[in-house]
PDB file of C-alpha atoms in Angstrom:
ATOM      1  CA  MET A   1    -160.121-172.737 -69.267  1.00 51.00           C
ATOM      2  CA  LYS A   2    -160.067-174.328 -72.711  1.00 69.00           C
ATOM      3  CA  LYS A   3    -163.384-175.925 -73.631  1.00 80.00           C
ATOM      4  CA  PRO A   4    -163.287-179.748 -73.983  1.00 93.00           C
ATOM      5  CA  THR A   5    -163.569-181.019 -77.552  1.00 97.00           C
ATOM      6  CA  PHE A   6    -163.516-184.218 -79.573  1.00 97.00           C
ATOM      7  CA  LEU A   7    -162.358-182.373 -82.698  1.00 96.00           C
ATOM      8  CA  THR A   8    -158.718-181.604 -81.944  1.00 92.00           C
ATOM      9  CA  TYR A   9    -156.314-184.238 -80.656  1.00 89.00           C
ATOM     10  CA  GLU A  10    -152.705-185.380 -81.039  1.00 88.00           C
ATOM     11  CA  LYS A  11    -153.674-189.054 -80.848  1.00 90.00           C
ATOM     12  CA  PRO A  12    -157.093-190.707 -81.208  1.00 93.00           C
ATOM     13  CA  LEU A  13    -158.878-190.159 -77.915  1.00 96.00           C
ATOM     14  CA  LEU A  14    -159.194-193.117 -75.554  1.00 97.00           C
ATOM     15  CA  THR A  15    -162.885-192.711 -74.777  1.00 97.00           C
ATOM     16  CA  CYS A  16    -163.979-194.850 -71.855  1.00 98.00           C
ATOM     17  CA  MET A  17    -167.651-195.788 -71.994  1.00 97.00           C
ATOM     18  CA  VAL A  18    -169.053-195.603 -68.455  1.00 97.00           C
ATOM     19  CA  GLN A  19    -172.469-197.249 -68.763  1.00 95.00           C
ATOM     20  CA  ALA A  20    -174.514-197.608 -65.601  1.00 96.00           C
ATOM     21  CA  ASP A  21    -178.071-197.355 -64.319  1.00 96.00           C
ATOM     22  CA  ASN A  22    -177.140-194.921 -61.547  1.00 97.00           C
ATOM     23  CA  PRO A  23    -174.800-191.910 -61.202  1.00 98.00           C
ATOM     24  CA  GLU A  24    -172.659-193.339 -58.409  1.00 98.00           C
ATOM     25  CA  ARG A  25    -171.511-196.229 -60.609  1.00 98.00           C
ATOM     26  CA  ILE A  26    -170.598-193.763 -63.358  1.00 98.00           C
ATOM     27  CA  LYS A  27    -168.475-191.801 -60.882  1.00 98.00           C
ATOM     28  CA  GLU A  28    -166.830-195.031 -59.760  1.00 98.00           C
ATOM     29  CA  LEU A  29    -165.927-195.952 -63.349  1.00 98.00           C
ATOM     30  CA  VAL A  30    -164.550-192.454 -63.972  1.00 98.00           C
ATOM     31  CA  ASN A  31    -162.341-192.759 -60.893  1.00 98.00           C
ATOM     32  CA  LEU A  32    -161.090-196.195 -61.941  1.00 98.00           C
ATOM     33  CA  SER A  33    -160.439-195.184 -65.553  1.00 98.00           C
ATOM     34  CA  LEU A  34    -158.500-191.951 -65.139  1.00 97.00           C
ATOM     35  CA  PRO A  35    -155.341-193.463 -63.587  1.00 96.00           C
ATOM     36  CA  ILE A  36    -154.981-195.924 -66.470  1.00 95.00           C
ATOM     37  CA  GLY A  37    -155.315-193.435 -69.294  1.00 95.00           C
ATOM     38  CA  ALA A  38    -158.903-192.391 -70.044  1.00 97.00           C
ATOM     39  CA  GLU A  39    -158.907-189.169 -72.076  1.00 97.00           C
ATOM     40  CA  ALA A  40    -162.666-188.792 -72.591  1.00 98.00           C
ATOM     41  CA  PHE A  41    -165.841-190.439 -71.362  1.00 98.00           C
ATOM     42  CA  GLY A  42    -168.970-191.810 -72.982  1.00 98.00           C
ATOM     43  CA  MET A  43    -172.185-191.778 -70.973  1.00 98.00           C
ATOM     44  CA  GLN A  44    -175.147-193.677 -72.440  1.00 96.00           C
ATOM     45  CA  PHE A  45    -178.067-192.160 -70.580  1.00 97.00           C
ATOM     46  CA  CYS A  46    -180.584-194.593 -72.019  1.00 94.00           C
ATOM     47  CA  ARG A  47    -179.016-197.075 -69.568  1.00 94.00           C
ATOM     48  CA  MET A  48    -179.774-194.893 -66.559  1.00 96.00           C
ATOM     49  CA  LYS A  49    -182.887-195.413 -64.438  1.00 96.00           C
ATOM     50  CA  SER A  50    -185.634-192.855 -65.019  1.00 96.00           C
ATOM     51  CA  GLU A  51    -185.419-191.387 -61.511  1.00 97.00           C
ATOM     52  CA  TYR A  52    -181.874-190.191 -62.240  1.00 97.00           C
ATOM     53  CA  ARG A  53    -182.668-188.601 -65.612  1.00 97.00           C
ATOM     54  CA  THR A  54    -182.633-185.016 -64.311  1.00 98.00           C
ATOM     55  CA  GLU A  55    -180.718-181.870 -65.191  1.00 98.00           C
ATOM     56  CA  GLU A  56    -179.207-181.844 -61.711  1.00 98.00           C
ATOM     57  CA  VAL A  57    -177.715-185.317 -62.200  1.00 98.00           C
ATOM     58  CA  TYR A  58    -176.491-184.507 -65.720  1.00 98.00           C
ATOM     59  CA  ARG A  59    -174.694-181.358 -64.569  1.00 98.00           C
ATOM     60  CA  GLU A  60    -173.220-183.166 -61.568  1.00 98.00           C
ATOM     61  CA  LEU A  61    -171.807-185.960 -63.744  1.00 98.00           C
ATOM     62  CA  PHE A  62    -170.395-183.626 -66.382  1.00 98.00           C
ATOM     63  CA  GLU A  63    -168.741-181.538 -63.683  1.00 97.00           C
ATOM     64  CA  TYR A  64    -167.415-184.679 -61.996  1.00 98.00           C
ATOM     65  CA  ALA A  65    -165.656-185.765 -65.204  1.00 97.00           C
ATOM     66  CA  SER A  66    -164.381-182.251 -65.960  1.00 95.00           C
ATOM     67  CA  PRO A  67    -162.202-181.170 -67.719  1.00 96.00           C
ATOM     68  CA  TYR A  68    -162.461-184.256 -69.921  1.00 97.00           C
ATOM     69  CA  PRO A  69    -164.796-184.220 -72.954  1.00 97.00           C
ATOM     70  CA  ILE A  70    -168.053-186.153 -72.597  1.00 98.00           C
ATOM     71  CA  TYR A  71    -169.781-188.110 -75.382  1.00 98.00           C
ATOM     72  CA  VAL A  72    -173.470-188.818 -74.723  1.00 98.00           C
ATOM     73  CA  THR A  73    -175.995-191.120 -76.383  1.00 97.00           C
ATOM     74  CA  ASN A  74    -179.754-191.353 -75.975  1.00 97.00           C
ATOM     75  CA  TYR A  75    -180.659-194.318 -78.189  1.00 96.00           C
ATOM     76  CA  ARG A  76    -184.246-195.433 -78.694  1.00 95.00           C
ATOM     77  CA  ASP A  77    -185.886-198.504 -77.120  1.00 86.00           C
ATOM     78  CA  ARG A  78    -183.126-199.164 -74.595  1.00 84.00           C
ATOM     79  CA  GLY A  79    -183.418-199.107 -70.814  1.00 86.00           C
ATOM     80  CA  SER A  80    -185.287-196.024 -69.632  1.00 90.00           C
ATOM     81  CA  ASN A  81    -186.016-195.011 -73.244  1.00 93.00           C
ATOM     82  CA  GLU A  82    -188.413-197.885 -73.929  1.00 93.00           C
ATOM     83  CA  GLY A  83    -191.480-196.530 -75.731  1.00 92.00           C
ATOM     84  CA  LYS A  84    -190.280-192.919 -76.046  1.00 95.00           C
ATOM     85  CA  SER A  85    -190.816-191.109 -79.336  1.00 97.00           C
ATOM     86  CA  ASP A  86    -187.879-189.724 -81.303  1.00 97.00           C
ATOM     87  CA  ASP A  87    -189.155-186.214 -80.592  1.00 98.00           C
ATOM     88  CA  ILE A  88    -188.800-186.871 -76.866  1.00 97.00           C
ATOM     89  CA  LEU A  89    -185.329-188.365 -77.349  1.00 98.00           C
ATOM     90  CA  ALA A  90    -184.274-185.310 -79.373  1.00 98.00           C
ATOM     91  CA  SER A  91    -185.592-182.981 -76.666  1.00 98.00           C
ATOM     92  CA  GLU A  92    -183.576-184.914 -74.080  1.00 98.00           C
ATOM     93  CA  LEU A  93    -180.452-184.569 -76.235  1.00 98.00           C
ATOM     94  CA  LEU A  94    -180.957-180.802 -76.237  1.00 98.00           C
ATOM     95  CA  THR A  95    -181.206-180.882 -72.448  1.00 98.00           C
ATOM     96  CA  LEU A  96    -177.967-182.862 -72.228  1.00 98.00           C
ATOM     97  CA  ALA A  97    -176.289-180.253 -74.436  1.00 98.00           C
ATOM     98  CA  GLU A  98    -177.591-177.429 -72.246  1.00 98.00           C
ATOM     99  CA  CYS A  99    -176.229-179.225 -69.178  1.00 98.00           C
ATOM    100  CA  GLY A 100    -172.730-179.402 -70.637  1.00 97.00           C
ATOM    101  CA  ALA A 101    -172.356-182.514 -72.818  1.00 98.00           C
ATOM    102  CA  THR A 102    -169.471-182.105 -75.253  1.00 98.00           C
ATOM    103  CA  LEU A 103    -170.592-184.462 -78.034  1.00 98.00           C
ATOM    104  CA  CYS A 104    -174.197-185.540 -78.710  1.00 98.00           C
ATOM    105  CA  ASP A 105    -175.100-188.621 -80.763  1.00 98.00           C
ATOM    106  CA  VAL A 106    -177.803-188.047 -83.403  1.00 98.00           C
ATOM    107  CA  MET A 107    -178.964-191.247 -85.085  1.00 98.00           C
ATOM    108  CA  ALA A 108    -179.127-190.919 -88.876  1.00 98.00           C
ATOM    109  CA  ASP A 109    -182.654-192.344 -88.878  1.00 98.00           C
ATOM    110  CA  PHE A 110    -183.978-189.986 -86.212  1.00 98.00           C
ATOM    111  CA  PHE A 111    -187.683-189.190 -86.844  1.00 98.00           C
ATOM    112  CA  ALA A 112    -188.021-191.999 -89.427  1.00 98.00           C
ATOM    113  CA  PRO A 113    -186.612-195.257 -87.991  1.00 97.00           C
ATOM    114  CA  GLU A 114    -185.181-197.635 -90.582  1.00 97.00           C
ATOM    115  CA  GLU A 115    -183.044-200.752 -90.557  1.00 94.00           C
ATOM    116  CA  GLY A 116    -179.399-199.798 -90.393  1.00 95.00           C
ATOM    117  CA  GLU A 117    -180.150-196.440 -88.729  1.00 97.00           C
ATOM    118  CA  PHE A 118    -180.103-194.428 -91.937  1.00 98.00           C
ATOM    119  CA  THR A 119    -182.994-192.662 -93.640  1.00 98.00           C
ATOM    120  CA  MET A 120    -183.318-190.384 -96.637  1.00 98.00           C
ATOM    121  CA  ASP A 121    -186.867-189.340 -95.721  1.00 98.00           C
ATOM    122  CA  ARG A 122    -186.946-185.646 -96.611  1.00 98.00           C
ATOM    123  CA  ASP A 123    -188.926-184.460 -93.598  1.00 98.00           C
ATOM    124  CA  ALA A 124    -186.860-186.537 -91.177  1.00 98.00           C
ATOM    125  CA  VAL A 125    -183.580-185.278 -92.639  1.00 98.00           C
ATOM    126  CA  SER A 126    -184.821-181.692 -92.344  1.00 98.00           C
ATOM    127  CA  LYS A 127    -185.660-182.260 -88.671  1.00 98.00           C
ATOM    128  CA  GLN A 128    -182.250-183.861 -88.096  1.00 98.00           C
ATOM    129  CA  MET A 129    -180.503-180.844 -89.569  1.00 98.00           C
ATOM    130  CA  GLU A 130    -182.551-178.512 -87.382  1.00 98.00           C
ATOM    131  CA  LEU A 131    -181.696-180.641 -84.329  1.00 98.00           C
ATOM    132  CA  ILE A 132    -177.997-180.495 -85.192  1.00 98.00           C
ATOM    133  CA  ASP A 133    -178.230-176.724 -85.558  1.00 98.00           C
ATOM    134  CA  GLN A 134    -179.914-176.429 -82.157  1.00 98.00           C
ATOM    135  CA  LEU A 135    -177.263-178.643 -80.535  1.00 98.00           C
ATOM    136  CA  HIS A 136    -174.526-176.476 -82.039  1.00 98.00           C
ATOM    137  CA  LYS A 137    -176.236-173.349 -80.698  1.00 98.00           C
ATOM    138  CA  ARG A 138    -176.081-174.910 -77.234  1.00 97.00           C
ATOM    139  CA  GLY A 139    -172.330-175.349 -77.581  1.00 97.00           C
ATOM    140  CA  ALA A 140    -172.295-179.086 -78.303  1.00 98.00           C
ATOM    141  CA  GLU A 141    -170.505-181.002 -81.020  1.00 98.00           C
ATOM    142  CA  VAL A 142    -172.484-183.622 -82.936  1.00 98.00           C
ATOM    143  CA  ILE A 143    -171.657-187.181 -83.957  1.00 98.00           C
ATOM    144  CA  MET A 144    -174.132-188.749 -86.398  1.00 98.00           C
ATOM    145  CA  SER A 145    -174.425-192.514 -86.080  1.00 98.00           C
ATOM    146  CA  SER A 146    -175.601-195.365 -88.294  1.00 98.00           C
ATOM    147  CA  HIS A 147    -175.463-198.819 -86.711  1.00 97.00           C
ATOM    148  CA  VAL A 148    -175.769-200.750 -89.964  1.00 96.00           C
ATOM    149  CA  LEU A 149    -174.633-203.970 -88.237  1.00 94.00           C
ATOM    150  CA  LYS A 150    -174.042-205.931 -91.431  1.00 94.00           C
ATOM    151  CA  PHE A 151    -171.207-206.120 -93.911  1.00 94.00           C
ATOM    152  CA  THR A 152    -171.487-203.124 -96.217  1.00 95.00           C
ATOM    153  CA  PRO A 153    -169.588-202.399 -99.463  1.00 93.00           C
ATOM    154  CA  ALA A 154    -167.155-199.501 -99.455  1.00 94.00           C
ATOM    155  CA  GLU A 155    -169.214-197.376-101.839  1.00 94.00           C
ATOM    156  CA  ARG A 156    -172.255-197.572 -99.573  1.00 96.00           C
ATOM    157  CA  VAL A 157    -170.252-196.758 -96.444  1.00 97.00           C
ATOM    158  CA  LEU A 158    -168.810-193.684 -98.143  1.00 97.00           C
ATOM    159  CA  GLU A 159    -172.282-192.645 -99.313  1.00 98.00           C
ATOM    160  CA  ILE A 160    -173.638-192.813 -95.755  1.00 98.00           C
ATOM    161  CA  ALA A 161    -170.597-190.971 -94.385  1.00 98.00           C
ATOM    162  CA  ARG A 162    -170.895-188.132 -96.892  1.00 98.00           C
ATOM    163  CA  GLU A 163    -174.580-187.777 -96.036  1.00 98.00           C
ATOM    164  CA  HIS A 164    -173.726-187.519 -92.330  1.00 98.00           C
ATOM    165  CA  GLN A 165    -171.311-184.758 -93.282  1.00 98.00           C
ATOM    166  CA  ARG A 166    -173.885-182.973 -95.467  1.00 98.00           C
ATOM    167  CA  ARG A 167    -176.423-182.923 -92.643  1.00 98.00           C
ATOM    168  CA  GLY A 168    -174.014-180.942 -90.466  1.00 98.00           C
ATOM    169  CA  ALA A 169    -172.426-183.573 -88.231  1.00 98.00           C
ATOM    170  CA  ASP A 170    -168.978-182.818 -86.814  1.00 98.00           C
ATOM    171  CA  ILE A 171    -168.091-186.530 -86.631  1.00 98.00           C
ATOM    172  CA  CYS A 172    -169.414-189.496 -88.616  1.00 98.00           C
ATOM    173  CA  LYS A 173    -169.981-192.839 -86.850  1.00 98.00           C
ATOM    174  CA  ILE A 174    -170.751-196.017 -88.804  1.00 98.00           C
ATOM    175  CA  VAL A 175    -170.812-199.551 -87.397  1.00 96.00           C
ATOM    176  CA  THR A 176    -170.849-202.431 -89.889  1.00 95.00           C
ATOM    177  CA  ASP A 177    -170.040-206.138 -89.448  1.00 92.00           C
ATOM    178  CA  ALA A 178    -167.603-208.759 -90.668  1.00 91.00           C
ATOM    179  CA  ALA A 179    -168.266-212.480 -90.724  1.00 88.00           C
ATOM    180  CA  ASP A 180    -164.852-213.607 -91.927  1.00 88.00           C
ATOM    181  CA  ALA A 181    -161.301-212.463 -92.684  1.00 86.00           C
ATOM    182  CA  ARG A 182    -162.172-211.314 -96.202  1.00 89.00           C
ATOM    183  CA  GLU A 183    -164.861-208.948 -94.948  1.00 91.00           C
ATOM    184  CA  GLU A 184    -162.623-207.759 -92.137  1.00 89.00           C
ATOM    185  CA  ILE A 185    -159.856-206.894 -94.591  1.00 89.00           C
ATOM    186  CA  GLU A 186    -162.373-204.961 -96.689  1.00 91.00           C
ATOM    187  CA  ASN A 187    -163.370-202.965 -93.607  1.00 92.00           C
ATOM    188  CA  LEU A 188    -159.731-202.088 -93.038  1.00 89.00           C
ATOM    189  CA  ARG A 189    -159.616-200.815 -96.625  1.00 91.00           C
ATOM    190  CA  ILE A 190    -162.797-198.821 -96.089  1.00 94.00           C
ATOM    191  CA  ILE A 191    -161.340-196.937 -93.138  1.00 94.00           C
ATOM    192  CA  ASP A 192    -158.507-195.786 -95.384  1.00 92.00           C
ATOM    193  CA  LEU A 193    -161.069-194.686 -97.987  1.00 95.00           C
ATOM    194  CA  LEU A 194    -162.906-192.587 -95.393  1.00 97.00           C
ATOM    195  CA  LYS A 195    -159.645-190.982 -94.361  1.00 95.00           C
ATOM    196  CA  GLU A 196    -159.027-189.991 -97.977  1.00 96.00           C
ATOM    197  CA  LYS A 197    -162.540-188.937 -99.026  1.00 97.00           C
ATOM    198  CA  LEU A 198    -164.279-187.509 -95.948  1.00 97.00           C
ATOM    199  CA  ASP A 199    -163.820-183.939 -94.727  1.00 97.00           C
ATOM    200  CA  ILE A 200    -164.845-184.548 -91.104  1.00 98.00           C
ATOM    201  CA  PRO A 201    -163.439-186.890 -88.443  1.00 97.00           C
ATOM    202  CA  PHE A 202    -164.988-190.344 -88.307  1.00 98.00           C
ATOM    203  CA  LEU A 203    -165.445-193.422 -86.162  1.00 97.00           C
ATOM    204  CA  PHE A 204    -165.776-196.556 -88.283  1.00 97.00           C
ATOM    205  CA  LEU A 205    -166.375-199.740 -86.258  1.00 94.00           C
ATOM    206  CA  CYS A 206    -167.151-203.376 -86.864  1.00 90.00           C
ATOM    207  CA  ALA A 207    -169.437-205.662 -84.882  1.00 83.00           C
ATOM    208  CA  GLY A 208    -169.476-209.459 -85.042  1.00 72.00           C
ATOM    209  CA  GLU A 209    -166.593-211.799 -84.350  1.00 69.00           C
ATOM    210  CA  CYS A 210    -163.941-209.865 -86.274  1.00 70.00           C
ATOM    211  CA  ARG A 211    -162.778-207.108 -83.962  1.00 74.00           C
ATOM    212  CA  ILE A 212    -159.374-206.023 -85.262  1.00 82.00           C
ATOM    213  CA  LEU A 213    -160.902-202.730 -86.426  1.00 85.00           C
ATOM    214  CA  ARG A 214    -161.926-201.821 -82.864  1.00 86.00           C
ATOM    215  CA  ARG A 215    -158.323-202.232 -81.739  1.00 85.00           C
ATOM    216  CA  LEU A 216    -156.415-200.805 -84.708  1.00 86.00           C
ATOM    217  CA  GLY A 217    -158.947-198.261 -85.974  1.00 89.00           C
ATOM    218  CA  GLY A 218    -157.295-195.392 -84.131  1.00 88.00           C
ATOM    219  CA  ALA A 219    -153.960-196.098 -85.779  1.00 87.00           C
ATOM    220  CA  LEU A 220    -155.630-196.219 -89.200  1.00 89.00           C
ATOM    221  CA  GLY A 221    -157.742-193.070 -89.039  1.00 93.00           C
ATOM    222  CA  ASN A 222    -160.520-193.195 -86.413  1.00 95.00           C
ATOM    223  CA  CYS A 223    -160.742-190.063 -84.282  1.00 96.00           C
ATOM    224  CA  MET A 224    -161.254-192.055 -81.069  1.00 96.00           C
ATOM    225  CA  SER A 225    -161.282-195.529 -79.591  1.00 94.00           C
ATOM    226  CA  LEU A 226    -164.309-196.643 -77.592  1.00 95.00           C
ATOM    227  CA  CYS A 227    -163.270-198.847 -74.689  1.00 95.00           C
ATOM    228  CA  VAL A 228    -164.327-199.868 -71.179  1.00 96.00           C
ATOM    229  CA  TYR A 229    -162.653-200.147 -67.800  1.00 96.00           C
ATOM    230  CA  GLU A 230    -164.091-203.640 -67.364  1.00 95.00           C
ATOM    231  CA  HIS A 231    -166.787-205.847 -68.814  1.00 93.00           C
ATOM    232  CA  ASP A 232    -169.755-205.741 -66.451  1.00 93.00           C
ATOM    233  CA  ALA A 233    -173.481-206.309 -66.904  1.00 90.00           C
ATOM    234  CA  LEU A 234    -174.095-203.070 -68.820  1.00 89.00           C
ATOM    235  CA  SER A 235    -170.853-202.648 -70.766  1.00 90.00           C
ATOM    236  CA  THR A 236    -170.631-203.357 -74.490  1.00 88.00           C
ATOM    237  CA  LYS A 237    -168.706-206.617 -74.764  1.00 88.00           C
ATOM    238  CA  SER A 238    -167.185-205.805 -78.155  1.00 87.00           C
ATOM    239  CA  GLN A 239    -165.496-202.707 -76.735  1.00 91.00           C
ATOM    240  CA  PRO A 240    -161.937-203.538 -75.659  1.00 91.00           C
ATOM    241  CA  ILE A 241    -160.454-202.930 -72.221  1.00 94.00           C
ATOM    242  CA  LEU A 242    -159.004-199.441 -71.712  1.00 95.00           C
ATOM    243  CA  SER A 243    -155.619-200.615 -70.427  1.00 93.00           C
ATOM    244  CA  ASP A 244    -155.174-202.842 -73.488  1.00 91.00           C
ATOM    245  CA  MET A 245    -156.161-200.052 -75.883  1.00 91.00           C
ATOM    246  CA  ARG A 246    -153.746-197.602 -74.301  1.00 91.00           C
ATOM    247  CA  ALA A 247    -150.905-200.048 -74.861  1.00 90.00           C
ATOM    248  CA  VAL A 248    -151.959-200.741 -78.459  1.00 86.00           C
ATOM    249  CA  ARG A 249    -152.314-197.069 -79.362  1.00 85.00           C
ATOM    250  CA  ASP A 250    -149.169-195.796 -77.666  1.00 85.00           C
ATOM    251  CA  LEU A 251    -146.939-198.618 -78.877  1.00 84.00           C
ATOM    252  CA  ILE A 252    -148.164-198.319 -82.486  1.00 75.00           C
TER     253      ILE A 252
END
């Protein structure tokens, strides 16, 4: 059977984020999402209660969502990750890769936390590159993320993206912000710049009130669209509803 991947696709993948604090809710969201067009799933394990953070549960969930590709995150200081060191988070990412995760999220400030999730600390970058290498050896793809969460000029976005690429990431993920229409239009221009200048797939998103990029990003160059089946207590409210995103993508 062909191995799942986030790197080859005819259309940007509709990736349904199934955030929950227990595995049964994740299974429920998978079941609800498949009939309406989910093509991949995102599982944010920092949301899951500690008692479920076991290899047995990971393997069970990945098998349950098979053969669809699975994107996993293990962000710091959220949910069951409160107080954990980056070394522990990295070790848990390796475990997720060993259990069958398709795509692992490596924060671009791993081992040297900085505002905007991007560091140029030499030792931290070296450790990130070693982590990426170890994830690849376990058969996983890697997305490097920087949640900048503020409006960022095009030149700086491209600089961050190229550094993600240099460190060995398979996909670059950058989340900025837009406070008004002018900044939103600039973000739309930036996504075209990334398409022209970057050699790896990317996911360029915008937080804040201006959310056109989250809906049209796939049509403009993003490799996937992050969406949700419904907005519940743990879902990310800025992520659009899966059924809406399927209509937007397929009609465009």
